[in-house]
PDB file of C-alpha atoms in Angstrom:
ATOM      1  CA  UNK A   1     228.248  48.362  88.626  1.00 74.00           C
ATOM      2  CA  UNK A   2     229.344  48.633  92.257  1.00 84.00           C
ATOM      3  CA  UNK A   3     231.529  51.425  93.514  1.00 86.00           C
ATOM      4  CA  UNK A   4     232.922  52.472  96.889  1.00 89.00           C
ATOM      5  CA  UNK A   5     233.453  56.121  97.831  1.00 88.00           C
ATOM      6  CA  UNK A   6     236.243  56.702 100.366  1.00 90.00           C
ATOM      7  CA  UNK A   7     235.484  59.862 102.343  1.00 91.00           C
ATOM      8  CA  UNK A   8     238.018  61.972 104.241  1.00 90.00           C
ATOM      9  CA  UNK A   9     237.935  60.849 107.836  1.00 88.00           C
ATOM     10  CA  UNK A  10     237.772  57.144 107.036  1.00 88.00           C
ATOM     11  CA  UNK A  11     234.094  56.616 106.145  1.00 92.00           C
ATOM     12  CA  UNK A  12     233.185  54.500 103.128  1.00 91.00           C
ATOM     13  CA  UNK A  13     229.954  54.487 101.111  1.00 92.00           C
ATOM     14  CA  UNK A  14     229.055  51.548  98.857  1.00 91.00           C
ATOM     15  CA  UNK A  15     226.874  52.415  95.841  1.00 90.00           C
ATOM     16  CA  UNK A  16     225.396  50.421  93.020  1.00 88.00           C
ATOM     17  CA  UNK A  17     225.047  52.330  89.759  1.00 81.00           C
ATOM     18  CA  UNK A  18     223.215  51.126  86.684  1.00 80.00           C
ATOM     19  CA  UNK A  19     225.554  51.288  83.716  1.00 79.00           C
ATOM     20  CA  UNK A  20     224.309  51.896  80.171  1.00 74.00           C
ATOM     21  CA  UNK A  21     224.552  48.946  77.821  1.00 77.00           C
ATOM     22  CA  UNK A  22     226.910  49.191  74.881  1.00 77.00           C
ATOM     23  CA  UNK A  23     225.422  51.503  72.245  1.00 69.00           C
ATOM     24  CA  UNK A  24     222.848  53.043  74.598  1.00 70.00           C
ATOM     25  CA  UNK A  25     222.866  56.630  75.776  1.00 70.00           C
ATOM     26  CA  UNK A  26     220.631  58.669  78.003  1.00 74.00           C
ATOM     27  CA  UNK A  27     219.203  60.254  74.851  1.00 79.00           C
ATOM     28  CA  UNK A  28     217.414  57.111  73.697  1.00 84.00           C
ATOM     29  CA  UNK A  29     213.840  57.312  72.449  1.00 90.00           C
ATOM     30  CA  UNK A  30     211.418  55.477  74.733  1.00 90.00           C
ATOM     31  CA  UNK A  31     210.493  51.943  73.694  1.00 89.00           C
ATOM     32  CA  UNK A  32     206.750  52.708  73.519  1.00 92.00           C
ATOM     33  CA  UNK A  33     207.443  55.506  71.006  1.00 93.00           C
ATOM     34  CA  UNK A  34     209.565  53.178  68.858  1.00 94.00           C
ATOM     35  CA  UNK A  35     206.750  50.576  68.898  1.00 94.00           C
ATOM     36  CA  UNK A  36     204.209  53.243  67.972  1.00 94.00           C
ATOM     37  CA  UNK A  37     206.355  54.458  65.058  1.00 95.00           C
ATOM     38  CA  UNK A  38     206.826  50.845  63.936  1.00 94.00           C
ATOM     39  CA  UNK A  39     203.026  50.391  63.808  1.00 92.00           C
ATOM     40  CA  UNK A  40     202.287  53.790  62.274  1.00 93.00           C
ATOM     41  CA  UNK A  41     204.954  53.351  59.569  1.00 94.00           C
ATOM     42  CA  UNK A  42     202.778  50.736  57.874  1.00 90.00           C
ATOM     43  CA  UNK A  43     199.863  53.194  57.822  1.00 90.00           C
ATOM     44  CA  UNK A  44     201.256  56.687  57.199  1.00 91.00           C
ATOM     45  CA  UNK A  45     204.174  58.701  55.757  1.00 94.00           C
ATOM     46  CA  UNK A  46     206.780  60.231  58.105  1.00 95.00           C
ATOM     47  CA  UNK A  47     205.282  63.733  58.196  1.00 96.00           C
ATOM     48  CA  UNK A  48     201.907  62.384  59.346  1.00 94.00           C
ATOM     49  CA  UNK A  49     203.607  60.196  61.961  1.00 96.00           C
ATOM     50  CA  UNK A  50     205.461  63.254  63.303  1.00 96.00           C
ATOM     51  CA  UNK A  51     202.160  65.154  63.624  1.00 95.00           C
ATOM     52  CA  UNK A  52     200.537  62.282  65.531  1.00 95.00           C
ATOM     53  CA  UNK A  53     203.515  61.930  67.895  1.00 95.00           C
ATOM     54  CA  UNK A  54     203.454  65.677  68.608  1.00 95.00           C
ATOM     55  CA  UNK A  55     199.691  65.716  69.224  1.00 93.00           C
ATOM     56  CA  UNK A  56     199.997  62.809  71.661  1.00 91.00           C
ATOM     57  CA  UNK A  57     202.776  64.584  73.588  1.00 92.00           C
ATOM     58  CA  UNK A  58     205.594  62.170  72.681  1.00 92.00           C
ATOM     59  CA  UNK A  59     209.118  63.600  72.552  1.00 94.00           C
ATOM     60  CA  UNK A  60     212.398  62.637  70.893  1.00 93.00           C
ATOM     61  CA  UNK A  61     215.284  61.324  72.992  1.00 90.00           C
ATOM     62  CA  UNK A  62     216.528  64.897  73.442  1.00 91.00           C
ATOM     63  CA  UNK A  63     213.071  66.146  74.452  1.00 91.00           C
ATOM     64  CA  UNK A  64     212.355  67.934  71.174  1.00 94.00           C
ATOM     65  CA  UNK A  65     209.169  67.802  69.149  1.00 95.00           C
ATOM     66  CA  UNK A  66     209.015  65.442  66.166  1.00 95.00           C
ATOM     67  CA  UNK A  67     209.704  66.408  62.563  1.00 96.00           C
ATOM     68  CA  UNK A  68     209.661  64.357  59.378  1.00 96.00           C
ATOM     69  CA  UNK A  69     213.455  64.023  59.510  1.00 95.00           C
ATOM     70  CA  UNK A  70     213.374  62.879  63.169  1.00 95.00           C
ATOM     71  CA  UNK A  71     210.905  60.129  62.259  1.00 96.00           C
ATOM     72  CA  UNK A  72     212.978  59.187  59.200  1.00 95.00           C
ATOM     73  CA  UNK A  73     216.130  58.979  61.321  1.00 94.00           C
ATOM     74  CA  UNK A  74     214.407  56.838  63.965  1.00 94.00           C
ATOM     75  CA  UNK A  75     213.064  54.506  61.277  1.00 95.00           C
ATOM     76  CA  UNK A  76     216.537  54.111  59.763  1.00 94.00           C
ATOM     77  CA  UNK A  77     218.189  53.432  63.138  1.00 91.00           C
ATOM     78  CA  UNK A  78     215.514  50.911  64.143  1.00 93.00           C
ATOM     79  CA  UNK A  79     215.325  49.245  60.722  1.00 94.00           C
ATOM     80  CA  UNK A  80     211.671  50.167  60.179  1.00 94.00           C
ATOM     81  CA  UNK A  81     210.629  50.201  56.542  1.00 93.00           C
ATOM     82  CA  UNK A  82     209.163  53.328  54.974  1.00 93.00           C
ATOM     83  CA  UNK A  83     205.447  53.637  54.172  1.00 93.00           C
ATOM     84  CA  UNK A  84     204.620  52.789  50.594  1.00 91.00           C
ATOM     85  CA  UNK A  85     201.579  54.392  48.925  1.00 89.00           C
ATOM     86  CA  UNK A  86     198.858  51.783  48.452  1.00 88.00           C
ATOM     87  CA  UNK A  87     200.265  49.494  51.147  1.00 89.00           C
ATOM     88  CA  UNK A  88     197.104  49.767  53.261  1.00 87.00           C
ATOM     89  CA  UNK A  89     194.866  48.960  50.299  1.00 88.00           C
ATOM     90  CA  UNK A  90     196.904  45.832  49.543  1.00 91.00           C
ATOM     91  CA  UNK A  91     196.226  44.613  53.089  1.00 91.00           C
ATOM     92  CA  UNK A  92     192.503  45.288  52.656  1.00 93.00           C
ATOM     93  CA  UNK A  93     192.470  48.228  55.077  1.00 93.00           C
ATOM     94  CA  UNK A  94     190.582  51.481  54.633  1.00 93.00           C
ATOM     95  CA  UNK A  95     190.554  54.768  56.538  1.00 92.00           C
ATOM     96  CA  UNK A  96     187.376  56.204  58.007  1.00 94.00           C
ATOM     97  CA  UNK A  97     186.997  58.612  55.070  1.00 94.00           C
ATOM     98  CA  UNK A  98     187.423  55.802  52.533  1.00 94.00           C
ATOM     99  CA  UNK A  99     184.922  53.658  54.447  1.00 95.00           C
ATOM    100  CA  UNK A 100     182.411  56.521  54.444  1.00 95.00           C
ATOM    101  CA  UNK A 101     182.762  56.807  50.656  1.00 95.00           C
ATOM    102  CA  UNK A 102     182.256  53.056  50.211  1.00 95.00           C
ATOM    103  CA  UNK A 103     179.160  53.054  52.442  1.00 94.00           C
ATOM    104  CA  UNK A 104     177.905  56.294  50.844  1.00 93.00           C
ATOM    105  CA  UNK A 105     177.492  58.045  54.196  1.00 94.00           C
ATOM    106  CA  UNK A 106     179.166  61.103  55.701  1.00 93.00           C
ATOM    107  CA  UNK A 107     182.375  60.867  57.677  1.00 94.00           C
ATOM    108  CA  UNK A 108     180.482  61.779  60.858  1.00 94.00           C
ATOM    109  CA  UNK A 109     177.971  58.978  60.241  1.00 93.00           C
ATOM    110  CA  UNK A 110     180.783  56.481  59.678  1.00 95.00           C
ATOM    111  CA  UNK A 111     182.418  57.660  62.922  1.00 95.00           C
ATOM    112  CA  UNK A 112     179.126  57.226  64.800  1.00 94.00           C
ATOM    113  CA  UNK A 113     178.902  53.689  63.402  1.00 94.00           C
ATOM    114  CA  UNK A 114     182.423  53.001  64.738  1.00 95.00           C
ATOM    115  CA  UNK A 115     181.616  54.578  68.117  1.00 94.00           C
ATOM    116  CA  UNK A 116     178.446  52.520  68.500  1.00 93.00           C
ATOM    117  CA  UNK A 117     180.307  49.302  67.646  1.00 93.00           C
ATOM    118  CA  UNK A 118     178.382  48.578  64.445  1.00 93.00           C
ATOM    119  CA  UNK A 119     181.482  49.093  62.306  1.00 95.00           C
ATOM    120  CA  UNK A 120     184.628  47.415  63.710  1.00 95.00           C
ATOM    121  CA  UNK A 121     187.693  49.669  63.530  1.00 95.00           C
ATOM    122  CA  UNK A 122     190.994  50.138  65.308  1.00 94.00           C
ATOM    123  CA  UNK A 123     193.081  53.173  66.108  1.00 93.00           C
ATOM    124  CA  UNK A 124     196.760  52.754  67.073  1.00 87.00           C
ATOM    125  CA  UNK A 125     196.713  55.804  69.354  1.00 86.00           C
ATOM    126  CA  UNK A 126     194.718  58.964  69.869  1.00 85.00           C
ATOM    127  CA  UNK A 127     194.999  61.099  66.758  1.00 86.00           C
ATOM    128  CA  UNK A 128     195.930  58.202  64.483  1.00 89.00           C
ATOM    129  CA  UNK A 129     193.539  57.367  61.644  1.00 91.00           C
ATOM    130  CA  UNK A 130     190.830  54.796  62.187  1.00 94.00           C
ATOM    131  CA  UNK A 131     191.633  51.631  60.225  1.00 94.00           C
ATOM    132  CA  UNK A 132     188.750  49.489  58.976  1.00 95.00           C
ATOM    133  CA  UNK A 133     189.024  46.120  57.259  1.00 95.00           C
ATOM    134  CA  UNK A 134     187.422  46.009  53.808  1.00 94.00           C
ATOM    135  CA  UNK A 135     185.813  42.684  54.728  1.00 94.00           C
ATOM    136  CA  UNK A 136     184.027  44.406  57.646  1.00 94.00           C
ATOM    137  CA  UNK A 137     182.563  46.985  55.253  1.00 93.00           C
ATOM    138  CA  UNK A 138     180.962  44.174  53.258  1.00 92.00           C
ATOM    139  CA  UNK A 139     179.098  42.616  56.213  1.00 93.00           C
ATOM    140  CA  UNK A 140     175.340  42.639  55.814  1.00 93.00           C
ATOM    141  CA  UNK A 141     174.750  44.263  59.226  1.00 92.00           C
ATOM    142  CA  UNK A 142     177.092  47.159  58.377  1.00 92.00           C
ATOM    143  CA  UNK A 143     175.454  47.657  54.969  1.00 93.00           C
ATOM    144  CA  UNK A 144     171.955  47.587  56.520  1.00 91.00           C
ATOM    145  CA  UNK A 145     172.954  50.111  59.189  1.00 91.00           C
ATOM    146  CA  UNK A 146     174.474  52.433  56.558  1.00 92.00           C
ATOM    147  CA  UNK A 147     171.288  52.210  54.470  1.00 90.00           C
ATOM    148  CA  UNK A 148     169.157  52.945  57.539  1.00 89.00           C
ATOM    149  CA  UNK A 149     171.265  55.942  58.515  1.00 87.00           C
ATOM    150  CA  UNK A 150     171.275  57.228  54.941  1.00 83.00           C
ATOM    151  CA  UNK A 151     167.466  57.053  54.767  1.00 78.00           C
ATOM    152  CA  UNK A 152     167.168  59.209  57.932  1.00 75.00           C
ATOM    153  CA  UNK A 153     168.210  62.301  56.013  1.00 62.00           C
ATOM    154  CA  UNK A 154     165.365  64.807  56.176  1.00 61.00           C
ATOM    155  CA  UNK A 155     163.804  65.645  52.847  1.00 58.00           C
ATOM    156  CA  UNK A 156     162.832  69.255  52.374  1.00 62.00           C
ATOM    157  CA  UNK A 157     159.162  69.964  51.753  1.00 68.00           C
ATOM    158  CA  UNK A 158     160.045  73.162  49.903  1.00 71.00           C
ATOM    159  CA  UNK A 159     159.227  72.615  46.182  1.00 69.00           C
ATOM    160  CA  UNK A 160     161.741  75.313  45.206  1.00 72.00           C
ATOM    161  CA  UNK A 161     164.651  73.187  46.426  1.00 68.00           C
ATOM    162  CA  UNK A 162     165.925  70.583  43.989  1.00 63.00           C
ATOM    163  CA  UNK A 163     167.152  67.304  45.413  1.00 60.00           C
ATOM    164  CA  UNK A 164     170.792  66.494  44.710  1.00 61.00           C
ATOM    165  CA  UNK A 165     171.106  63.172  42.933  1.00 56.00           C
TER     166      UNK A 165
END
């Protein structure tokens, strides 16, 4: 929008001002946050999404920290569907903890396998859960690596200690 300011004394200043589109305000949530919520909504409930947004330093349109109700409101405005329990499992996705249980290794070992690239996983943003495809957990190389890491556990030589089976 162009506007001309007429100053006392006869000077004129021409300015171009960006006008908000219909329905937009200066309090809008940034587009990258909306995209992140859209992706996280298929993985987690609103309270967990709020925690991740706060940990990553994202703010609401008014500059406040996120709460469950803020996330719920944003989802409703943007038409993002709510997380349904078991939705991840239906898509064949597992969290790092679930993958560790399947491979029969500790969470730390599963994380080291992800970090080294042996176990493919994705994370939507820092602080979000690692998502692993069930099909990747069934690969022979991943199974072999889990077996190898499991066999590295030191066995006590003390006869008084009973092994846990």
